[in-house]
Structure formats: C-alpha cells, structure tokens
PDB file of C-alpha atoms in Angstrom:
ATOM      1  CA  UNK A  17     -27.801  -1.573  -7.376  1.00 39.00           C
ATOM      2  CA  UNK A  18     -24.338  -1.407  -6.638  1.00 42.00           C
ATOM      3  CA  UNK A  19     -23.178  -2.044  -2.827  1.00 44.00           C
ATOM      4  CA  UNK A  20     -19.120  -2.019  -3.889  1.00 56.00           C
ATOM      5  CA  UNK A  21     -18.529  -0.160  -0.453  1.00 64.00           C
ATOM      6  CA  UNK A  22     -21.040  -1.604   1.365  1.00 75.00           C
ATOM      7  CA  UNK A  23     -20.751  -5.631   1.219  1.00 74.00           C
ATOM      8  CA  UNK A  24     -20.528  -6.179   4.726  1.00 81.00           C
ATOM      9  CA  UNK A  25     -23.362  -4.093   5.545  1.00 86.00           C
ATOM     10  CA  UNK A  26     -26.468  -5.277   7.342  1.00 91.00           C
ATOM     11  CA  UNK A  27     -29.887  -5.219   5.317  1.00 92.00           C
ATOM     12  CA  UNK A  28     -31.481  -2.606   7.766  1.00 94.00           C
ATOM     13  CA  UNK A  29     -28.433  -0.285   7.045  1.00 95.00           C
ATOM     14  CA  UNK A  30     -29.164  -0.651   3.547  1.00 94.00           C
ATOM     15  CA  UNK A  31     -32.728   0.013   3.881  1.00 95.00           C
ATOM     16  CA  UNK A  32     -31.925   3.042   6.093  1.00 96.00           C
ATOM     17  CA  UNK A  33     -29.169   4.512   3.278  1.00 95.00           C
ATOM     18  CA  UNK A  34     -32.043   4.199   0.992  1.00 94.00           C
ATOM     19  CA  UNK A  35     -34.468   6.186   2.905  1.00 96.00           C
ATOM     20  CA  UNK A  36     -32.212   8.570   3.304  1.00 96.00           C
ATOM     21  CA  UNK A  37     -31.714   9.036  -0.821  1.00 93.00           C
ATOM     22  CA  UNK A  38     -35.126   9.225  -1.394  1.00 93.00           C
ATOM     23  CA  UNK A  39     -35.327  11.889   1.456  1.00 94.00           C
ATOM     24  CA  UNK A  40     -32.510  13.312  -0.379  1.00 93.00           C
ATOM     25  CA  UNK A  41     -34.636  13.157  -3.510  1.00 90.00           C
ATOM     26  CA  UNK A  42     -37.898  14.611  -2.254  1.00 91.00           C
ATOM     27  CA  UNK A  43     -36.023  18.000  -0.494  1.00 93.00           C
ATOM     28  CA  UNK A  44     -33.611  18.414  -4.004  1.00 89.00           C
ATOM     29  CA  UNK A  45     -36.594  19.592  -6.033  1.00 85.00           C
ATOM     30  CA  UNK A  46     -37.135  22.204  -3.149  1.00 85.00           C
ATOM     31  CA  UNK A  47     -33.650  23.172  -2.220  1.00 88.00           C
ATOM     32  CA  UNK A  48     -31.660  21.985  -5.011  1.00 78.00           C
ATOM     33  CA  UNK A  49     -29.261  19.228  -2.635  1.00 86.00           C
ATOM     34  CA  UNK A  50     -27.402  17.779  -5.527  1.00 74.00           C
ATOM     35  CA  UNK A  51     -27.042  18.147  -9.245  1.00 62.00           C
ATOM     36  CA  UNK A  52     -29.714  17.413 -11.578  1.00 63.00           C
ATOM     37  CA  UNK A  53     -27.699  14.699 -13.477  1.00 56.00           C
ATOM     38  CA  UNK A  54     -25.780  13.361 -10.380  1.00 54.00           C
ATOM     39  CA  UNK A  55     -29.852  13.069  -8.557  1.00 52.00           C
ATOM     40  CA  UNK A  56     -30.295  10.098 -11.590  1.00 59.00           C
ATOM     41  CA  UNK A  57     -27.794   8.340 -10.187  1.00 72.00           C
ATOM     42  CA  UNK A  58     -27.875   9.120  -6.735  1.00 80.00           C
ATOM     43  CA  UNK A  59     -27.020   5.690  -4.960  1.00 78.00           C
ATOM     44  CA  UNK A  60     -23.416   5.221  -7.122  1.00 76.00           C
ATOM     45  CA  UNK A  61     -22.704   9.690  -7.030  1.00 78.00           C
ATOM     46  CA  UNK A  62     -23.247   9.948  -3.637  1.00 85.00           C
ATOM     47  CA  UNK A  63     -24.484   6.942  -1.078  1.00 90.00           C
ATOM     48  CA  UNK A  64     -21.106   5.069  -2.311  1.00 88.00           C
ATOM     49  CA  UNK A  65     -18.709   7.647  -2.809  1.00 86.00           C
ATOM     50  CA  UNK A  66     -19.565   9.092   0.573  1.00 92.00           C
ATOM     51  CA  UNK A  67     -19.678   5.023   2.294  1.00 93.00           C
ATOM     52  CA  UNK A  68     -15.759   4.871   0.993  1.00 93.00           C
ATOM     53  CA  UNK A  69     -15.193   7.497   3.945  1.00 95.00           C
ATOM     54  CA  UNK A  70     -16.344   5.442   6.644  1.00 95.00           C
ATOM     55  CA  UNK A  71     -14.130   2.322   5.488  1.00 92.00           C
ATOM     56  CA  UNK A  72     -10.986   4.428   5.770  1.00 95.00           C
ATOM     57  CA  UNK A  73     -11.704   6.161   9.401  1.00 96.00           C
ATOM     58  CA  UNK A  74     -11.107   4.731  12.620  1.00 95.00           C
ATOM     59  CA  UNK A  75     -13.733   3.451  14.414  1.00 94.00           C
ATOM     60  CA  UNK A  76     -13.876   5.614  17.172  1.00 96.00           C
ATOM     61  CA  UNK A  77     -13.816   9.588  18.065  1.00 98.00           C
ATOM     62  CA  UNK A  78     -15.588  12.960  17.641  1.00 98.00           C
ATOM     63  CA  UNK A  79     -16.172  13.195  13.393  1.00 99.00           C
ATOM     64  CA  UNK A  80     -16.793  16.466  12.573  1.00 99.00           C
ATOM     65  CA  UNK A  81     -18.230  17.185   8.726  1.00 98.00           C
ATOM     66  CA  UNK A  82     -17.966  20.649   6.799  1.00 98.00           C
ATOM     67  CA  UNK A  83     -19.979  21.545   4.606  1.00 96.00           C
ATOM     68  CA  UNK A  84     -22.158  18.478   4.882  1.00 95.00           C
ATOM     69  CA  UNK A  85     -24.717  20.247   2.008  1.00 92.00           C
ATOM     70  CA  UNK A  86     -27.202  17.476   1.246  1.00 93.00           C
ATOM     71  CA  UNK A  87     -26.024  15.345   3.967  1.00 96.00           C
ATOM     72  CA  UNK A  88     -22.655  13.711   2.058  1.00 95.00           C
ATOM     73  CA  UNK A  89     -21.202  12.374   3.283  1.00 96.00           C
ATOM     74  CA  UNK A  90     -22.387  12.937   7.027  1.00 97.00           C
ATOM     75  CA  UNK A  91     -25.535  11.451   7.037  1.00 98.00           C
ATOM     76  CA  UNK A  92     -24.146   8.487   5.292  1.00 97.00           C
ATOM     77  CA  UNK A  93     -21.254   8.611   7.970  1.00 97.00           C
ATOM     78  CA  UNK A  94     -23.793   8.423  11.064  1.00 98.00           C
ATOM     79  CA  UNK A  95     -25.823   5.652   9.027  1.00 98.00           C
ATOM     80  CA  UNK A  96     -23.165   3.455   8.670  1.00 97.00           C
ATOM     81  CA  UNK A  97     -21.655   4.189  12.398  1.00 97.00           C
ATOM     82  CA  UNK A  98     -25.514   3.522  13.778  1.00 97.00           C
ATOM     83  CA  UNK A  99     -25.601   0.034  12.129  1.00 95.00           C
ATOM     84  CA  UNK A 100     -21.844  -0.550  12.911  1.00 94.00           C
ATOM     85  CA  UNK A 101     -22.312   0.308  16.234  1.00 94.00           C
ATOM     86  CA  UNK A 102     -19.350   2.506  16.306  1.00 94.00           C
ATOM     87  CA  UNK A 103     -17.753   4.555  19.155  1.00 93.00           C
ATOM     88  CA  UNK A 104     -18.618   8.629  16.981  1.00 96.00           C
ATOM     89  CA  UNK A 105     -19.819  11.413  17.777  1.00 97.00           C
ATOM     90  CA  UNK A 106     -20.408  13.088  14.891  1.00 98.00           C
ATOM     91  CA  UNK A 107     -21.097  16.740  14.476  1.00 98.00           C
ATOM     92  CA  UNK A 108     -22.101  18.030  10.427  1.00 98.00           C
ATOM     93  CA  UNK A 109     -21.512  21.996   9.902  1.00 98.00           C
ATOM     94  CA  UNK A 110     -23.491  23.779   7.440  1.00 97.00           C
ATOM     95  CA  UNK A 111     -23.865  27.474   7.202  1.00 96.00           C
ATOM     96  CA  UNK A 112     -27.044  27.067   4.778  1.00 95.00           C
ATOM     97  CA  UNK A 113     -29.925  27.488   6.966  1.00 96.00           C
ATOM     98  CA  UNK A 114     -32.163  25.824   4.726  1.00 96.00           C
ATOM     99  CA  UNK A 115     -29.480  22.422   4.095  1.00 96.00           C
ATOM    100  CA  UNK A 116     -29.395  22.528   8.145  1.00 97.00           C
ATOM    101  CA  UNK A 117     -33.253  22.245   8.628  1.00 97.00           C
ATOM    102  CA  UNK A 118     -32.979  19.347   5.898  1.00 96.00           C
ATOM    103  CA  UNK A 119     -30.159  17.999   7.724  1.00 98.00           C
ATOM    104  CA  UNK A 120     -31.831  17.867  11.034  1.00 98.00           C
ATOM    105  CA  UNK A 121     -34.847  16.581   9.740  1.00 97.00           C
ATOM    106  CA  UNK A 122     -32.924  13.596   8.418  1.00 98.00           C
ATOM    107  CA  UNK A 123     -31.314  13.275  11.673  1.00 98.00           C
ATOM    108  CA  UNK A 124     -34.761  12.966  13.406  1.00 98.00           C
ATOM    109  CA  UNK A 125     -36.400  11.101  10.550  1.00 97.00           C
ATOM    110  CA  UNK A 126     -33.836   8.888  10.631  1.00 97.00           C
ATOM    111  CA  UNK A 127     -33.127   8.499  14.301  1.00 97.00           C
ATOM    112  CA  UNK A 128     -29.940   8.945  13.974  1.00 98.00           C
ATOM    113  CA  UNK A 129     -27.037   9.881  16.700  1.00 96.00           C
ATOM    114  CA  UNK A 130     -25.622  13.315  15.185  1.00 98.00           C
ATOM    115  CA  UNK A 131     -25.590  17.239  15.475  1.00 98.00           C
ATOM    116  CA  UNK A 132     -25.621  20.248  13.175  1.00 98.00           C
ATOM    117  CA  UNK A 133     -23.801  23.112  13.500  1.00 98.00           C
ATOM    118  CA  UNK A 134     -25.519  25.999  11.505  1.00 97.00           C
ATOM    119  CA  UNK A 135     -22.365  28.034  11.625  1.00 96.00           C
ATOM    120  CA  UNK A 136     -20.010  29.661   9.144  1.00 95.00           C
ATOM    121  CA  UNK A 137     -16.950  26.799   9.408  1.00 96.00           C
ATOM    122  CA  UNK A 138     -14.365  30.080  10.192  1.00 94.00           C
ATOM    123  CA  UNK A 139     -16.826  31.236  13.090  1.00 96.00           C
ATOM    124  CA  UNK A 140     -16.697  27.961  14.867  1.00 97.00           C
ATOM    125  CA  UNK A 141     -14.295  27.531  17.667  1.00 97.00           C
ATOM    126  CA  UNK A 142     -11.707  25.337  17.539  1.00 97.00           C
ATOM    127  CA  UNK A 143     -13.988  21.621  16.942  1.00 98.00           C
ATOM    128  CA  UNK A 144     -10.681  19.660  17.793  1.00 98.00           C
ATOM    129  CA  UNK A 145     -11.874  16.688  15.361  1.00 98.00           C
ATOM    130  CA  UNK A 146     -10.611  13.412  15.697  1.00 98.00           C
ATOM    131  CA  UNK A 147     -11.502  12.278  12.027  1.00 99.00           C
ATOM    132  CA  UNK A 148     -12.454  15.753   9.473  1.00 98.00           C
ATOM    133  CA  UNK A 149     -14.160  15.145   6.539  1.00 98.00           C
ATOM    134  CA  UNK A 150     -15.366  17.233   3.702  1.00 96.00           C
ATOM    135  CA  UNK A 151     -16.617  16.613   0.266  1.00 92.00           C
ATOM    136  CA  UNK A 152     -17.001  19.005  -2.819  1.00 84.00           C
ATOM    137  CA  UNK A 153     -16.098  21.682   0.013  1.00 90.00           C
ATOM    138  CA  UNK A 154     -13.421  23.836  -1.366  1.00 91.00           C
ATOM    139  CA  UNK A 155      -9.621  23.554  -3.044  1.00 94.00           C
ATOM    140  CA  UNK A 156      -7.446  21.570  -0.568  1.00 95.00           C
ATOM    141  CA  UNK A 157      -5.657  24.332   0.321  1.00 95.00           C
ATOM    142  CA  UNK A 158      -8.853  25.739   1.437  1.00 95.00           C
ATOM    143  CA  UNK A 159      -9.229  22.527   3.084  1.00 96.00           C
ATOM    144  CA  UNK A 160      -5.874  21.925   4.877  1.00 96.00           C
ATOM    145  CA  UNK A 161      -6.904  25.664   6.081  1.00 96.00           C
ATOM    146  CA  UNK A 162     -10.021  24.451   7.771  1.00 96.00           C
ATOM    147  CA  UNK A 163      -7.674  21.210   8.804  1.00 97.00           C
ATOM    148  CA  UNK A 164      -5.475  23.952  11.135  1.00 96.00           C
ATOM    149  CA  UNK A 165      -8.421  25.301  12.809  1.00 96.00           C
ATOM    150  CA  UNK A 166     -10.360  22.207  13.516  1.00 98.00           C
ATOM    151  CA  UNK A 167      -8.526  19.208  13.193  1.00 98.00           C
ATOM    152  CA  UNK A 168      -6.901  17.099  16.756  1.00 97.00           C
ATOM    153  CA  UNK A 169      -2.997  17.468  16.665  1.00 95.00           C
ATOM    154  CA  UNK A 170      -3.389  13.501  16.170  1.00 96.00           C
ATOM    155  CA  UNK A 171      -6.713  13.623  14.161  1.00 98.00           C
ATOM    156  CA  UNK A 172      -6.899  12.405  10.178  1.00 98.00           C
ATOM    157  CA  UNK A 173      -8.439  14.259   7.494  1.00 98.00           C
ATOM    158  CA  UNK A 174     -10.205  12.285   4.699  1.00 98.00           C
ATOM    159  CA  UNK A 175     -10.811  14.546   1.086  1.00 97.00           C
ATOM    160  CA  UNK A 176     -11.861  12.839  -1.711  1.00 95.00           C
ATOM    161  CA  UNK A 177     -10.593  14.931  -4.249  1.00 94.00           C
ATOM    162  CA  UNK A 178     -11.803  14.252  -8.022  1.00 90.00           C
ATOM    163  CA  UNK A 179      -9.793  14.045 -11.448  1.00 91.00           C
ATOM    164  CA  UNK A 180      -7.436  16.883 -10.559  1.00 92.00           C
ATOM    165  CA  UNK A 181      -6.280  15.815  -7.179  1.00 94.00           C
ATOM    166  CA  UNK A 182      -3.133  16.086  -7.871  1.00 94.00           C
ATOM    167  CA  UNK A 183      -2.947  19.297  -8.993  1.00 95.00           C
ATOM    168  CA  UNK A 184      -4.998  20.467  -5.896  1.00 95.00           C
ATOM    169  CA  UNK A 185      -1.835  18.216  -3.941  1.00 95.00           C
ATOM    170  CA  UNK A 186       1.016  20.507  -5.645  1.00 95.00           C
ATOM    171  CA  UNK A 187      -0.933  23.952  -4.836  1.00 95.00           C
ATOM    172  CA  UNK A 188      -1.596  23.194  -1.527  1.00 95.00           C
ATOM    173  CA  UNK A 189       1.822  21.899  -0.795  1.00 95.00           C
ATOM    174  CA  UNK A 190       3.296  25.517  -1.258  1.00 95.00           C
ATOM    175  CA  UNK A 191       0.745  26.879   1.906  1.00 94.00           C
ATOM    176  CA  UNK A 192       0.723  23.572   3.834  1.00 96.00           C
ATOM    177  CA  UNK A 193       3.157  20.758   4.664  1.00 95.00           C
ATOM    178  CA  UNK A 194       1.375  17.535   5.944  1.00 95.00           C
ATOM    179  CA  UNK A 195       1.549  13.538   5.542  1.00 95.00           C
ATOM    180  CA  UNK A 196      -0.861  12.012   3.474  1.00 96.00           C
ATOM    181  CA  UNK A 197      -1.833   8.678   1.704  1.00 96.00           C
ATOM    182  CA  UNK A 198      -3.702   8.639  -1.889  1.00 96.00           C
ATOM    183  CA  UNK A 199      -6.408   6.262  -2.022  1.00 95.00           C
ATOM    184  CA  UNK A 200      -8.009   5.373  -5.055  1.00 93.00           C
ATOM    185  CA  UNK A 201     -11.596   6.143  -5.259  1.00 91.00           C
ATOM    186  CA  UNK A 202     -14.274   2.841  -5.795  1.00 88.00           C
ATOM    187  CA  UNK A 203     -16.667   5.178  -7.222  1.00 82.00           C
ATOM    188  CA  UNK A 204     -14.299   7.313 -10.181  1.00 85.00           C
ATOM    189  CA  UNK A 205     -11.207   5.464 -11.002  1.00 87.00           C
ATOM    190  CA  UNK A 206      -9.519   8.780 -11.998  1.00 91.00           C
ATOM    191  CA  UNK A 207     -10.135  10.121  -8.140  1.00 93.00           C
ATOM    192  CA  UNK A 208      -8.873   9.890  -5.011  1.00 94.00           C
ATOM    193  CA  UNK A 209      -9.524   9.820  -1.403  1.00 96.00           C
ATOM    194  CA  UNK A 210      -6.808  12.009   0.705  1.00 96.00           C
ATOM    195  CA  UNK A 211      -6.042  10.688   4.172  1.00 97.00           C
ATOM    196  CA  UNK A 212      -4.005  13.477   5.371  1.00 97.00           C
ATOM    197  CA  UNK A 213      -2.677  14.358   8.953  1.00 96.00           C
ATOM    198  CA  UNK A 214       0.460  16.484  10.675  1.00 96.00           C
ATOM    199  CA  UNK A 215      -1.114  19.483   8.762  1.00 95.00           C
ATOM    200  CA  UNK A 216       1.457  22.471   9.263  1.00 94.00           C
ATOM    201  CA  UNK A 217       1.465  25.885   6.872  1.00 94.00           C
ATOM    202  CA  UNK A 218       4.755  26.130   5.351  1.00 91.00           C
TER     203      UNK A 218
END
C-alpha cells in the first residue's frame, strides 16, 4: 500500500482512512460513488490524491467542500484533521440526496467532526470559506465561479486539476483574474494541484 502523502500519519488515522474506503466500497455497488476501474485501485485514485489537499491547507479555519460526491476529498479532509487535531470546521456540499445520506453516514460511522449541506452549491448563501476545495467538480472556470460566491476575501482555493490543467488555466483566465501556484500532483505526475486566491472576474 502506498502512504506517499501520508508518512507522518498516525496508525489509527490509517486504519480510519481505510474504513472509510471500504465504506466507500460497500455503498459504490449501490450508488455508483466512483468509477468501476478507479474502485480497483481505490487507496492510490482517491485516499492519496484527496490526502495531497490537506498537506497544502492551513491548519486552521472553516473548509468548505463542493461537490464532495463519494466523500473526496472531504471525508479524507476531516480524517486527517481528526487525527491531526486541527483547528476546521469543515462543511461538505452535495446536492445528491442519496451521496448526502452516504456522506452523513460516514460522518457518524466514522465519528467524525463535519457537516453536509444537501444544497445546490448556487442556492447556498454566501459560505465565506477559509480554505475551498473541490475535486472532479466542474471546468475551473466553473470553479473560480463558485470561488466568487463562497470563498473568504483572504481564503485559498485548492483544485487539483488533471492532464489538461493548463488548458483549463488559459480558459478560465479570460472570465477570472486570480493568483495561483501549480503544484505537482504525488498521485499523476502529468496533474496538478491549483492553490489559487484573489479570485476577481475580468
């Protein structure tokens, strides 16, 4: 198993992050989480590429997730906060009903320190999020979009973005003018991790 993202994490973090993905596991064949193929390797796919997140946030402030799906990377998010011991709130949104109930049962399964939103993301009020994540969401125009609604003034944006990042960059630098850093991904060598902030349409 790999643990790239994860080598300073304590064993019971571990052993919760694997509970979840075979919690993940159990609901897909009901509810269809993640992908068929990317289910086979769901530890490296997922677990990982959504751990990267945590390593590039700050350590405190309200974390607000879009689109959180099969719990990707928000559940991971409040795992790795829980055995960090981190100063988050974290809120996931997910208009899915069905995700929702999955992701509050891994929430309560889990006993972890988070909320769900059931909500259309354009619905919401203003969520004023100190650290706004989202992962196989939307283009990051469609992102930096989201960004102006519920984004803090001051707050950072982390997008991991796969092989065509930086064509997804160039688009959205037409509608939106912002200041971002590329990270390389641990899990994909040809994708990156956004860290964006200062979000302003053009």
């Amino acid at each position: 198993m790999m643990t790239s993202s994860l080598d300073n994490v304590s064993r019971e973090t571990i052993a919760k992050l694997e509970d979840f993905a075979a919690l993940v596991q159990k609901w897909t064949v009901k509810i269809n989480l993640v992908s068929k193929s990317s289910s086979e390797d769901l530890w490296n796919r997922h677990v990982l590429d959504s751990a990267q997140l945590f390593e590039l946030a700050p350590r405190k402030g309200r974390w607000v997730d879009l689109g959180s799906g099969g719990g990707f990377p928000g559940i991971v998010v409040a795992i790795l906060a829980q055995g960090a011991g981190t100063e988050h709130e974290i809120t996931l949104v997910e208009s899915d009903q069905r995700k929702a109930v999955f992701l509050r049962t891994a929430i309560r399964e889990l006993a972890l320190d988070a909320k769900v939103l059931s909500e259309r993301i354009e619905n919401l009020p203003p969520l004023k999020a100190d650290i706004l994540s989202a992962r196989a969401l939307t283009d990051l125009a469609g992102l930096c979009g989201f960004a102006d609604l519920h984004l803090d003034a001051k707050g950072l944006a982390l997008f991991p973005k796969g092989v065509q990042w930086e064509k997804e960059l160039k688009s959205a630098q037409e509608q939106w003018q912002c200041s971002y850093d590329v990270i390389k991904s641990k899990s994909n060598p040809e994708a990156a991790i956004l860290k964006i902030k200062d979000i302003v349409r053009v």
